[in-house]
Coordinates of C-alpha atoms in Angstrom, one line a residue:
X16 CA 42.1 9.5 -48.3
X17 CA 38.5 10.5 -48.9
X18 CA 39.2 12.2 -51.9
X19 CA 41.3 8.9 -53.4
X20 CA 38.2 7.0 -52.7
X21 CA 35.6 9.9 -54.2
X22 CA 37.9 9.3 -57.4
X23 CA 37.3 5.7 -57.6
X24 CA 33.6 5.9 -57.3
X25 CA 33.7 8.3 -60.3
X26 CA 36.0 6.5 -61.9
X27 CA 34.1 3.0 -61.5
X28 CA 30.3 5.1 -62.4
X29 CA 32.1 6.3 -65.9
X30 CA 32.8 3.2 -66.9
X31 CA 29.8 1.5 -66.1
X32 CA 27.2 1.0 -69.1
X33 CA 23.4 1.5 -68.7
X34 CA 21.1 -0.6 -70.4
X35 CA 17.8 -1.4 -70.9
X36 CA 18.1 -4.3 -68.5
X37 CA 18.8 -1.4 -65.5
X38 CA 15.9 1.2 -66.6
X39 CA 13.0 -2.5 -66.3
X40 CA 14.4 -3.3 -63.2
X41 CA 13.9 0.4 -61.9
X42 CA 10.6 -0.3 -62.9
X43 CA 10.2 -3.6 -61.2
X44 CA 11.5 -1.9 -58.0
X45 CA 9.0 0.7 -58.2
X46 CA 6.2 -1.9 -59.4
X47 CA 6.7 -3.9 -55.8
X48 CA 7.1 -0.2 -53.6
X49 CA 3.1 0.3 -55.3
X50 CA 2.2 -3.2 -55.2
X51 CA 2.9 -3.7 -51.4
X52 CA 1.0 -0.2 -50.7
X53 CA -1.8 -0.6 -52.7
X54 CA -2.8 -3.6 -49.5
X55 CA -4.3 0.2 -47.9
X56 CA -5.4 1.3 -50.8
X57 CA -9.8 0.6 -50.7
X58 CA -12.5 1.1 -53.6
X59 CA -15.1 3.2 -51.3
X60 CA -18.7 3.3 -53.7
X61 CA -21.5 5.2 -53.4
X62 CA -25.0 3.9 -54.3
X63 CA -28.3 6.0 -54.8
X64 CA -31.8 4.5 -56.2
X65 CA -33.1 6.6 -59.4
X66 CA -35.0 5.9 -62.2
X67 CA -34.9 6.0 -66.1
X68 CA -37.2 7.7 -68.8
X69 CA -39.7 4.8 -68.6
X70 CA -40.1 5.1 -64.7
X71 CA -37.8 2.0 -63.7
X72 CA -36.0 1.6 -60.7
X73 CA -32.1 1.2 -61.3
X74 CA -29.6 1.5 -59.1
X75 CA -26.5 5.0 -59.6
X76 CA -22.8 4.8 -58.3
X77 CA -19.8 6.0 -58.3
X78 CA -16.8 4.9 -57.2
X79 CA -13.6 6.9 -55.6
X80 CA -10.2 5.0 -54.1
X81 CA -9.5 5.7 -50.4
X82 CA -6.9 4.8 -48.1
X83 CA -7.2 2.5 -44.5
X84 CA -5.4 5.3 -42.1
X85 CA -6.7 3.1 -38.9
X86 CA -7.9 0.0 -37.8
X87 CA -9.7 0.7 -34.0
X88 CA -11.5 -1.5 -31.6
X89 CA -14.4 -1.1 -33.4
X90 CA -14.0 0.5 -37.2
X91 CA -11.7 0.6 -39.7
X92 CA -11.5 4.1 -41.2
X93 CA -10.4 5.2 -44.1
X94 CA -9.9 8.4 -45.5
X95 CA -11.4 9.5 -48.8
X96 CA -13.6 11.9 -51.0
X97 CA -16.8 13.1 -50.2
X98 CA -18.3 14.4 -53.1
X99 CA -18.8 10.9 -54.8
X100 CA -20.6 9.8 -51.4
X101 CA -22.2 13.2 -50.7
X102 CA -25.9 11.8 -52.1
X103 CA -24.9 8.3 -51.1
X104 CA -28.5 6.2 -50.0
X105 CA -25.3 3.9 -48.8
X106 CA -21.3 2.8 -49.1
X107 CA -20.1 0.1 -50.0
X108 CA -16.3 -0.3 -49.4
X109 CA -13.8 -3.0 -51.7
X110 CA -10.8 -4.1 -49.6
X111 CA -7.3 -5.6 -50.9
X112 CA -8.5 -9.2 -51.2
X113 CA -12.1 -8.4 -53.4
X114 CA -14.6 -9.1 -50.6
X115 CA -17.1 -5.8 -50.3
X116 CA -19.4 -4.7 -47.8
X117 CA -22.0 -2.3 -47.8
X118 CA -22.8 -0.9 -44.4
X119 CA -20.1 1.2 -44.1
X120 CA -20.6 5.0 -42.7
X121 CA -19.2 8.9 -43.2
X122 CA -17.9 9.6 -39.6
X123 CA -16.5 13.1 -40.2
X124 CA -16.4 15.5 -43.5
X125 CA -14.3 18.7 -44.3
X126 CA -16.2 20.7 -46.8
X127 CA -13.4 22.6 -47.5
X128 CA -10.8 19.6 -48.5
X129 CA -13.7 17.6 -49.9
X130 CA -12.6 14.7 -47.1
X131 CA -13.6 12.5 -45.1
X132 CA -13.2 9.4 -42.7
X133 CA -15.5 6.3 -43.6
X134 CA -16.4 3.8 -40.7
X135 CA -17.1 0.1 -41.6
X136 CA -17.6 -1.6 -38.8
X137 CA -15.3 -4.8 -37.2
X138 CA -17.9 -6.7 -36.3
X139 CA -19.1 -6.9 -40.1
X140 CA -15.9 -7.6 -41.5
X141 CA -14.4 -11.2 -42.0
X142 CA -11.5 -12.5 -40.3
X143 CA -9.6 -13.0 -42.7
X144 CA -10.4 -9.8 -44.3
X145 CA -9.9 -7.8 -41.1
X146 CA -6.0 -10.2 -40.6
X147 CA -5.5 -9.0 -44.3
X148 CA -5.8 -5.0 -43.6
X149 CA -2.5 -2.5 -43.5
X150 CA -2.5 1.0 -42.3
X151 CA -1.0 3.4 -44.6
X152 CA 3.1 4.6 -43.7
X153 CA 2.2 8.8 -43.6
X154 CA 5.6 10.4 -44.8
X155 CA 6.2 14.4 -45.1
X156 CA 6.5 17.0 -47.7
X157 CA 7.8 19.8 -45.1
X158 CA 10.8 19.3 -47.4
X159 CA 12.2 22.4 -49.4
X160 CA 13.5 20.3 -51.7
X161 CA 10.5 18.2 -52.9
X162 CA 11.0 19.7 -57.0
X163 CA 12.5 16.5 -59.2
X164 CA 11.6 14.2 -56.8
X165 CA 10.4 10.5 -57.8
X166 CA 6.6 9.4 -56.5
X167 CA 4.4 7.0 -57.7
X168 CA 0.9 7.5 -57.5
X169 CA -1.5 4.8 -56.9
X170 CA -5.4 3.8 -56.3
X171 CA -7.1 5.9 -59.2
X172 CA -4.8 8.4 -60.5
X173 CA -6.0 7.4 -63.8
X174 CA -9.9 7.9 -62.8
X175 CA -9.4 3.8 -63.1
X176 CA -9.7 1.3 -60.4
X177 CA -5.5 0.1 -59.6
X178 CA -4.2 2.4 -61.6
X179 CA -0.2 2.8 -61.2
X180 CA 1.4 6.0 -62.7
X181 CA 5.5 6.9 -61.8
X182 CA 6.4 10.3 -62.4
X183 CA 7.8 13.4 -60.6
X184 CA 7.0 16.4 -58.2
X185 CA 7.5 19.4 -60.5
X186 CA 6.7 22.0 -57.6
X187 CA 5.5 21.9 -53.7
X188 CA 5.8 25.4 -53.4
X189 CA 2.4 26.5 -53.8
X190 CA 0.3 27.4 -50.4
X191 CA -3.7 27.1 -50.9
X192 CA -5.5 29.9 -50.2
X193 CA -8.8 28.3 -48.6
X194 CA -11.1 29.3 -45.9
X195 CA -10.3 28.6 -42.4
X196 CA -6.6 26.8 -43.7
X197 CA -3.2 26.9 -45.5
X198 CA -2.6 23.3 -46.7
X199 CA 0.3 22.1 -49.3
X200 CA -0.3 21.7 -53.0
X201 CA 2.0 19.6 -54.8
X202 CA 2.1 19.5 -58.1
X203 CA 3.6 16.4 -60.4
X204 CA 4.4 16.0 -64.0
X205 CA 2.0 13.1 -64.2
X206 CA -1.3 13.9 -66.5
X207 CA -4.3 11.9 -65.7
X208 CA -8.3 12.1 -65.4
X209 CA -10.4 14.8 -63.7
X210 CA -11.9 11.8 -62.0
X211 CA -8.3 10.4 -60.6
X212 CA -7.9 10.1 -57.0
X213 CA -5.6 8.1 -54.3
X214 CA -2.8 8.7 -52.9
X215 CA 1.0 9.4 -54.5
X216 CA 3.6 7.8 -52.5
X217 CA 7.6 8.4 -52.4
X218 CA 10.1 5.7 -53.4
X219 CA 10.6 4.1 -49.9
X220 CA 6.3 3.3 -50.2
X221 CA 5.4 6.2 -47.9
X222 CA 2.1 8.5 -48.4
X223 CA 3.4 12.1 -49.3
X224 CA 0.1 13.6 -50.5
X225 CA -3.7 12.6 -50.9
X226 CA -5.0 13.6 -54.7
X227 CA -6.8 16.1 -55.1
X228 CA -8.0 17.2 -58.9
X229 CA -9.9 20.3 -57.7
X230 CA -7.9 22.9 -58.3
X231 CA -6.4 21.9 -62.1
X232 CA -4.8 25.5 -63.7
X233 CA -7.6 27.0 -66.1
X234 CA -5.4 25.8 -69.3
X235 CA -7.1 22.5 -68.8
X236 CA -4.2 20.1 -68.5
X237 CA -4.9 17.5 -65.9
X238 CA -1.6 17.6 -64.4
X239 CA -2.1 15.0 -61.0
X240 CA -2.0 17.3 -57.8
X241 CA -2.2 16.1 -54.2
X242 CA -2.0 18.1 -51.0
X243 CA 0.9 17.7 -49.0
X244 CA 0.5 15.3 -46.2
X245 CA 2.3 16.2 -43.5
X246 CA 0.0 19.8 -43.6
X247 CA -3.4 17.7 -44.0
X248 CA -1.8 15.1 -40.9
X249 CA -4.0 17.1 -38.2
X250 CA -7.1 17.4 -40.5
X251 CA -6.9 13.5 -40.8
X252 CA -6.6 12.6 -36.9
X253 CA -9.9 15.1 -36.6
X254 CA -11.7 13.9 -38.2
X255 CA -10.6 10.3 -36.9
X256 CA -12.0 10.9 -33.1
X257 CA -15.4 12.5 -35.6
X258 CA -14.4 15.6 -34.4
X259 CA -16.7 18.4 -36.8
X260 CA -15.3 20.9 -38.4
X261 CA -16.6 24.3 -37.4
X262 CA -16.5 26.9 -40.8
X263 CA -15.3 30.4 -39.8
X264 CA -14.8 31.6 -43.2
X265 CA -11.6 33.1 -42.6
X266 CA -8.5 33.7 -45.5
X267 CA -5.0 34.1 -44.1
X268 CA -2.6 35.9 -45.5
X269 CA 0.7 36.6 -44.3
X270 CA 1.4 40.4 -44.0
X271 CA 4.5 42.7 -45.0
X272 CA 6.8 44.7 -43.0
X273 CA 6.0 47.7 -44.6
X274 CA 2.4 47.4 -43.8
X275 CA 2.9 45.7 -40.0
X276 CA 5.1 48.9 -39.4
X277 CA 2.5 51.5 -40.3

């Protein structure tokens, strides 16, 4: 019976003719997933004062996309790259409803991954904005069959806010040799900017990775890459709790059996 059913399914598929309408429907479905996920994406801007060559004061800004990972009793917590904010005198956060709040602060920072948690006090956020805030859903990057999996990149994957890219994972087996840690690096076929930021999603809208462009190949190809979310979850929890990341500078590696015996 099972074999007969499979034959019927194969027969039906082989007789079906796919056209551009199917492709449009597929893209529309992925766009809907991206749009829903954008509700927890924010723009974080570092602002600092400077003077130009004629000694006139002006404000220097740099923006990066982050995701809302928690909404506590006192603060909204956002995971974001720290490099853009490292020399900022003040930090602004623009939520999905377009409203901007300028009293955000870095709660905790990890120098190894350059990720940090930015906190925005709840009492400074409008009630309408608080009600519209959505917490991201963290997925998994632990599968051994990540290669070839379709993904969606949102935030600022092209270096421009609110940009969206579609592609596939090309490799999920590389482990970064970082001090005191071992994180998975997910590579994709999405060509983007060296200033890309945000997250990559699976087709259900779950966060699969945190975009990082710090480990591009030396050949200059700007292929979008990301920290695997499964490996980065403990760090997110630690930073969200405001814990300081100690630095020892230890690099670990697997020791082959023949060396262990000696």
